[in-house]
Amino acid sequence: MGNVPVGIEEIFTDLESSEKGLSNQEALERIEKYGKNELEEKERTTALKVFAAQFVNLIVWVLMAAAVISLMIDETIDFWVIMFTIAVVIVLGFIQEYRAEKAMEALKSIVQPETTVFRDQKLRKILTTEIVPGDVLVLETGDKVPADAVLFDTVALRLDESALTGESVPVGKTGNENIFAGTQLVHGKCKALVTATGMQTQIGNIASLIQTKSEDTPLQVKITKLSLTLAILAILASAITFAIGIAIGAPFADMLLISLALAVAAVPEGLPLTLTITLAYGMKKMAGHNAIIRKMLAVETLGSTTVICTDKTGTLTKNEMTVEKIFVSGTALELTGAGYVPKGDFQKRGDRVDVTEEETSIKLLKAIALCNNSAIEKRQDKWEVVGDPTEIALTVAAAKADLWKDELEKDYSMVEEIVFTSERKIMTTIHSTGSGTISFTKGAPEFVLPECTHIEKNGELYTITQQDRKAILEKNLEFASSAYRVLAVACKEMPGHALDGNFEKEMTFLGLVAMIDPPREEVKTAVEMCRNAGIQVIMITGDNQETAKAIGRSIGLFADKQGCGVYEDEKLQRIAADCAVTGDELNELSDEEFSIIVENINVYARTMPEQKLRIVDALQKKGHIVAMTGDGVNDAPALKKADIGIAMGIKGTDVAKESSVMILQDDNFATIVEAVKGGRTIYNNIEKFITYLISRNFTLIILIMAGISLLGFDLIPLLALQILFINMFNEIMPAISLGLDPAADGIMKMPPRDPSDSFLKKRNLFLVITLAFIMGIASFLVFAWSDPAGDTVMARTLTFATVVSMILFIPLAFRSLERSVLSIGIFTNKLMIAGVLATFFATMSVMYIPHLNEAFGLLPLSAGEWIMPIGVAFTTFLCAEGLKYITIKVKNT
């Protein structure tokens, strides 16, 4: 019976004698043998794993080493301050990442909680996870298939298999055919024998392919590399200084203290915390725009995207089919109104017409209402719809002429339905009337028209001629070329109530119905934004090529195309001349041939989901960073392969969501573009605060090294605790405010960032080193000028005050690395102004609160004594602006 999986033949031994299913005892035995009906997660993320991951951070390790050294030399205050810093970084990182994982778990809904089966010869509802091979399923319209199974009893059954095949049209099924987990009944009912559960199902096989170990994101690689560099710098600076000191006879404890100061100075303690907050804030902001980012460190990859491969239906379009034209009696009529609201008029050349005056029009509208399984109903001033979008559009179109399906069915009682299949492309319903039997048929014109022998015009019946057929096919091509999906409608009337079984032969042609899933209003602007940002948009759809190209033209996919290239190879010229490729044409191409044209193609039509993987691979081999959308199970490998896999939140399967980096809650293409903008902003902000933090850390290294080299080992400009306070508490708020900086004007007019770029590229490295040198030497001169031999504590206090005062000005310079802060406005980031001032005054507490200032080795300064620190700090700000001006000039020459 059916297609029996190898190894479970025993399931079928008693099916022929009983359709009452298994006993509870048999079910228990089989659940032991085959396992539960659920998809396994090879690497389930737990709270413990998320917590442990926070320690895989070189900066945290360096801080731990500094804490140990502090304890060894009895610097207890330093030890506890460092440990507190580590705890803050780890706890905040854990909270943000664990929240993201829990939010994803809330999205999971792979199978229904309960399913109806026969157990112990009774109909029972059981947990879907407890279904086993051999169970007999009882499914009705709306049910999701919980396991792979073989049908043995069906009634007008149609299933939505788009999750597996990508085919948007429901498929008819009869006895002895296979059905698969994850698909859904859209019409009819059935009984089926379960053949496979859990990971043995088709959906399980695909899930196993995508459960591979995730690779590090580019941001992870860069942060790890940067952390390693800084850690090595800290260790080298400390080791060299310690060795020199011991060699010239400096006390061991003093040298440990100095080495600790250098280690702390070299490490930006606020980096992990600032990075976590920046990414978490960016993720939250994107979620507010309906884009859920599943992996925190992957968010910046969006900023490097060079190609977005997107579905059409529901992403570029509204997923609300609307009938806009009918072709009847040789005349094309337009229908106003859009969406699923039954309000609109029939028009001819702008003039309203009454279709009820024309008998053939009425019959066509009755046909599309009755040959239909959808329903519309008004509840509380809102129209609710049930069914396939195409059929809903037909029901709404008939209702606009006041032809309501439920009213029509009183006079046209349905006797039988011949279901639509992807092979036949036709659906027929047979109805009993007072005068006899009538059938209504709808389907693809190329399948319906050949079976028609007559045509109805203005209520009169004629033999269909070749001229009629030619006119119909020309109108069909005209509609399809204008992005319409076209259905042909026919009928067959028989006197009496005998059913001869030939309802789809010798039919009467009634007309064509042209419908469209209109593009979303915001999509054209979003596509233009992508073009300005150097991002290519590619549509991948299962629709026919002419419809896909028409939609592409309407949203501007070809706006920048003067042509799609000239190829010497005739096959390539034939396939790629119009910048569109069909799935069949794609199969004609070798990988080498496809590589030649792939960058010139904007539309892929009549494609299968598995072909997405080939498209992604070809683009990536050309060096592109690819974002790919998908909703079906078969989309999962392509989503996993893409640099940014984007799953649909509304119509997407959970396997697709698990394979993705981002989930669109509204399935809207414009949301992807907004997310790309967010990704670019996040990366720019990360670059800004990393450059800022490292310049500050290099400042402290230069200051300490200059003091040791020029003044001796007994005169350190700043103590380890003072440096740690500056790094963690003095720099963190400005760094965070840089991380949360608003998007720069024109960010979506810049080309995509090269993913191989490092944070410290030449321009940034020049700024960091030069500015750090200026700030470090300026701070050292303050220390040296303050006569440290006479009053070391006062000298350190003035040096501390100088470094602290720099936060009043320097963060403003880092708000833009490519232009003056005056051009973007000093007060456009209010968080920075508030944070800088709050941090500055909070820092004063360690200088003016008794006992606390003693612990930090500081003195309270008078108002006059602040003139030099603030003056020096403002001068360094002017130097920073001057350095940026130089880099801008060099870049533009």
Coordinates of C-alpha atoms in Angstrom, one line a residue, residues 220-452:
Q220 CA 32.7 37.8 16.0
V221 CA 35.9 37.3 14.0
K222 CA 36.8 41.0 14.1
I223 CA 36.0 41.4 17.8
T224 CA 38.0 38.3 18.6
K225 CA 40.9 39.5 16.5
L226 CA 40.8 43.0 18.1
S227 CA 40.6 41.5 21.6
L228 CA 43.5 39.3 20.9
T229 CA 45.6 42.2 19.6
L230 CA 44.8 44.3 22.7
A231 CA 45.5 41.4 25.0
I232 CA 48.9 40.8 23.4
L233 CA 49.6 44.5 23.6
A234 CA 48.7 44.6 27.3
I235 CA 50.8 41.5 28.1
L236 CA 53.8 42.7 26.1
A237 CA 53.8 46.2 27.6
S238 CA 53.4 44.8 31.1
A239 CA 56.1 42.1 30.6
I240 CA 58.7 44.5 29.0
T241 CA 58.1 47.1 31.7
F242 CA 58.3 44.5 34.4
A243 CA 61.5 42.9 33.0
I244 CA 63.3 46.3 32.6
G245 CA 62.3 47.3 36.1
I246 CA 63.6 44.1 37.7
A247 CA 66.8 44.3 35.7
I248 CA 67.6 47.8 37.1
G249 CA 66.8 46.8 40.6
A250 CA 63.3 48.1 41.1
P251 CA 61.3 46.5 44.0
F252 CA 59.3 43.5 42.9
A253 CA 56.0 44.6 44.4
D254 CA 56.3 48.1 42.8
M255 CA 57.0 46.6 39.4
L256 CA 53.9 44.3 39.7
L257 CA 51.9 47.4 40.5
I258 CA 53.3 49.3 37.5
S259 CA 52.7 46.2 35.2
L260 CA 49.2 46.0 36.5
A261 CA 48.7 49.7 35.6
L262 CA 49.9 49.1 32.1
A263 CA 47.7 46.0 31.6
V264 CA 44.7 47.9 32.8
A265 CA 45.5 50.9 30.6
A266 CA 45.9 48.7 27.5
V267 CA 42.5 46.9 27.9
P268 CA 39.2 48.8 27.1
E269 CA 37.2 47.3 29.9
G270 CA 34.0 49.0 28.6
L271 CA 34.2 47.3 25.2
P272 CA 32.2 44.1 25.9
L273 CA 29.6 46.0 27.8
T274 CA 29.3 48.8 25.2
L275 CA 29.2 46.2 22.4
T276 CA 26.4 44.3 24.1
I277 CA 24.3 47.3 24.8
T278 CA 24.8 48.7 21.3
L279 CA 23.7 45.4 19.7
A280 CA 20.8 44.8 22.1
Y281 CA 19.5 48.4 21.5
G282 CA 19.9 47.8 17.7
M283 CA 18.0 44.5 17.9
K284 CA 15.2 46.1 20.0
K285 CA 14.9 49.0 17.5
M286 CA 14.7 46.6 14.6
A287 CA 12.1 44.5 16.4
G288 CA 10.1 47.7 16.6
H289 CA 10.3 47.8 12.8
N290 CA 9.1 44.2 12.6
A291 CA 12.5 42.6 12.1
I292 CA 13.5 40.1 14.8
I293 CA 17.3 39.4 14.8
R294 CA 18.0 35.9 16.2
K295 CA 21.8 36.2 16.5
M296 CA 23.1 39.3 18.2
L297 CA 26.5 39.3 16.6
A298 CA 25.1 38.8 13.1
V299 CA 23.3 42.1 13.0
E300 CA 26.2 44.1 11.6
T301 CA 26.4 41.7 8.6
L302 CA 23.3 43.4 7.3
G303 CA 25.4 46.5 6.7
S304 CA 27.6 44.6 4.3
T305 CA 24.7 43.2 2.2
T306 CA 25.2 43.6 -1.5
V307 CA 22.3 41.5 -2.8
I308 CA 18.8 40.9 -1.5
C309 CA 17.0 37.8 -2.9
T310 CA 13.4 38.1 -2.1
D311 CA 10.1 36.2 -2.6
K312 CA 7.4 38.0 -4.5
T313 CA 4.0 37.0 -2.9
G314 CA 3.4 38.7 0.4
T315 CA 6.9 40.3 0.5
L316 CA 6.9 42.5 -2.5
T317 CA 3.2 42.3 -2.9
K318 CA 0.2 42.5 -0.5
N319 CA -0.8 38.8 -0.8
E320 CA -4.3 40.1 -1.4
M321 CA -5.4 38.9 -4.9
T322 CA -7.8 41.4 -6.5
V323 CA -9.8 40.8 -9.7
E324 CA -9.3 43.9 -11.8
K325 CA -10.5 42.8 -15.3
I326 CA -12.8 40.4 -16.9
F327 CA -13.0 39.5 -20.6
V328 CA -16.5 38.5 -21.6
S329 CA -18.4 38.5 -24.9
G330 CA -15.3 40.0 -26.6
T331 CA -15.2 43.0 -24.3
A332 CA -12.7 43.8 -21.4
L333 CA -14.4 45.3 -18.3
E334 CA -12.4 46.8 -15.4
L335 CA -13.4 46.3 -11.8
T336 CA -12.6 48.9 -9.2
G337 CA -11.8 48.4 -5.6
A338 CA -8.9 46.5 -4.1
G339 CA -8.2 43.9 -1.5
Y340 CA -10.8 41.7 0.2
V341 CA -13.6 44.4 0.6
P342 CA -16.5 43.7 -1.7
K343 CA -16.9 47.3 -2.9
G344 CA -16.4 48.4 -6.5
D345 CA -17.9 49.0 -9.9
F346 CA -17.6 47.4 -13.3
Q347 CA -16.4 49.9 -15.9
K348 CA -15.8 50.1 -19.7
R349 CA -13.4 52.8 -20.8
G350 CA -14.0 54.8 -17.7
D351 CA -17.8 54.6 -17.8
R352 CA -19.7 52.6 -15.2
V353 CA -21.6 49.6 -16.6
D354 CA -24.3 47.4 -15.1
V355 CA -23.1 43.8 -15.5
T356 CA -26.5 42.5 -14.4
E357 CA -27.8 43.7 -17.8
E358 CA -25.6 41.2 -19.6
E359 CA -26.4 37.5 -19.2
T360 CA -23.0 36.1 -20.0
S361 CA -21.3 38.4 -17.4
I362 CA -23.7 37.2 -14.8
K363 CA -23.1 33.6 -15.6
L364 CA -19.3 34.1 -15.4
L365 CA -19.5 35.8 -12.0
K366 CA -21.9 33.0 -10.8
A367 CA -19.3 30.5 -12.0
I368 CA -16.4 32.0 -10.1
A369 CA -18.5 32.3 -7.0
L370 CA -19.7 28.7 -7.1
C371 CA -16.6 27.0 -8.4
N372 CA -14.9 28.1 -5.2
N373 CA -14.2 27.0 -1.6
S374 CA -13.6 30.4 0.0
A375 CA -15.9 32.4 2.2
I376 CA -16.2 36.1 3.1
E377 CA -18.2 37.4 6.0
K378 CA -18.7 40.7 7.7
R379 CA -18.2 40.7 11.4
Q380 CA -18.2 43.8 13.6
D381 CA -17.7 46.1 10.6
K382 CA -14.7 44.1 9.4
W383 CA -14.6 41.6 6.5
E384 CA -13.2 38.2 7.4
V385 CA -12.0 35.8 4.8
V386 CA -11.3 32.1 4.7
G387 CA -9.6 30.2 1.9
D388 CA -7.0 30.5 -0.9
P389 CA -6.2 34.1 -1.9
T390 CA -7.1 33.4 -5.5
E391 CA -10.5 32.0 -4.6
I392 CA -11.2 34.8 -2.1
A393 CA -10.5 37.3 -4.9
L394 CA -13.1 35.6 -7.1
T395 CA -15.7 35.5 -4.4
V396 CA -15.2 39.2 -3.7
A397 CA -15.5 40.0 -7.4
A398 CA -18.8 38.3 -7.6
A399 CA -20.0 40.0 -4.4
K400 CA -19.3 43.4 -6.0
A401 CA -22.1 42.5 -8.5
D402 CA -24.3 41.5 -5.5
L403 CA -23.8 37.8 -6.3
W404 CA -23.2 36.2 -2.9
K405 CA -22.0 32.6 -2.8
D406 CA -24.3 31.5 0.1
E407 CA -27.3 32.9 -1.6
L408 CA -26.4 31.3 -5.0
E409 CA -26.0 27.9 -3.4
K410 CA -29.7 27.9 -2.5
D411 CA -30.5 27.5 -6.2
Y412 CA -27.2 25.8 -7.2
S413 CA -26.8 22.9 -4.8
M414 CA -23.3 21.4 -5.2
V415 CA -23.3 17.7 -6.0
E416 CA -19.7 17.0 -6.6
E417 CA -16.3 18.6 -6.9
I418 CA -13.4 17.6 -9.2
V419 CA -10.4 19.0 -7.3
F420 CA -7.6 21.1 -8.8
T421 CA -4.2 19.4 -9.2
S422 CA -0.9 20.9 -10.3
E423 CA -1.0 18.5 -13.3
R424 CA -4.6 19.3 -14.5
K425 CA -4.6 23.0 -13.6
I426 CA -8.4 22.8 -13.6
M427 CA -11.1 22.7 -10.9
T428 CA -14.8 21.8 -11.6
T429 CA -17.9 21.8 -9.4
I430 CA -21.2 20.2 -10.4
H431 CA -24.5 21.7 -9.3
S432 CA -28.1 20.6 -9.3
T433 CA -30.6 23.2 -10.4
G434 CA -34.4 23.2 -10.9
S435 CA -33.9 22.5 -14.6
G436 CA -31.1 20.0 -14.5
T437 CA -27.3 19.9 -13.9
I438 CA -24.7 22.5 -14.6
S439 CA -20.9 22.3 -14.1
F440 CA -18.6 25.3 -13.7
T441 CA -14.9 25.0 -14.5
K442 CA -12.0 27.4 -13.8
G443 CA -8.3 27.0 -14.5
A444 CA -5.3 28.0 -16.6
P445 CA -6.5 29.2 -20.1
E446 CA -4.2 26.8 -21.9
F447 CA -5.9 23.9 -20.2
V448 CA -9.5 25.1 -20.2
L449 CA -9.8 26.6 -23.7
P450 CA -8.8 23.4 -25.6
E451 CA -11.8 21.6 -23.9
C452 CA -14.3 24.2 -25.1

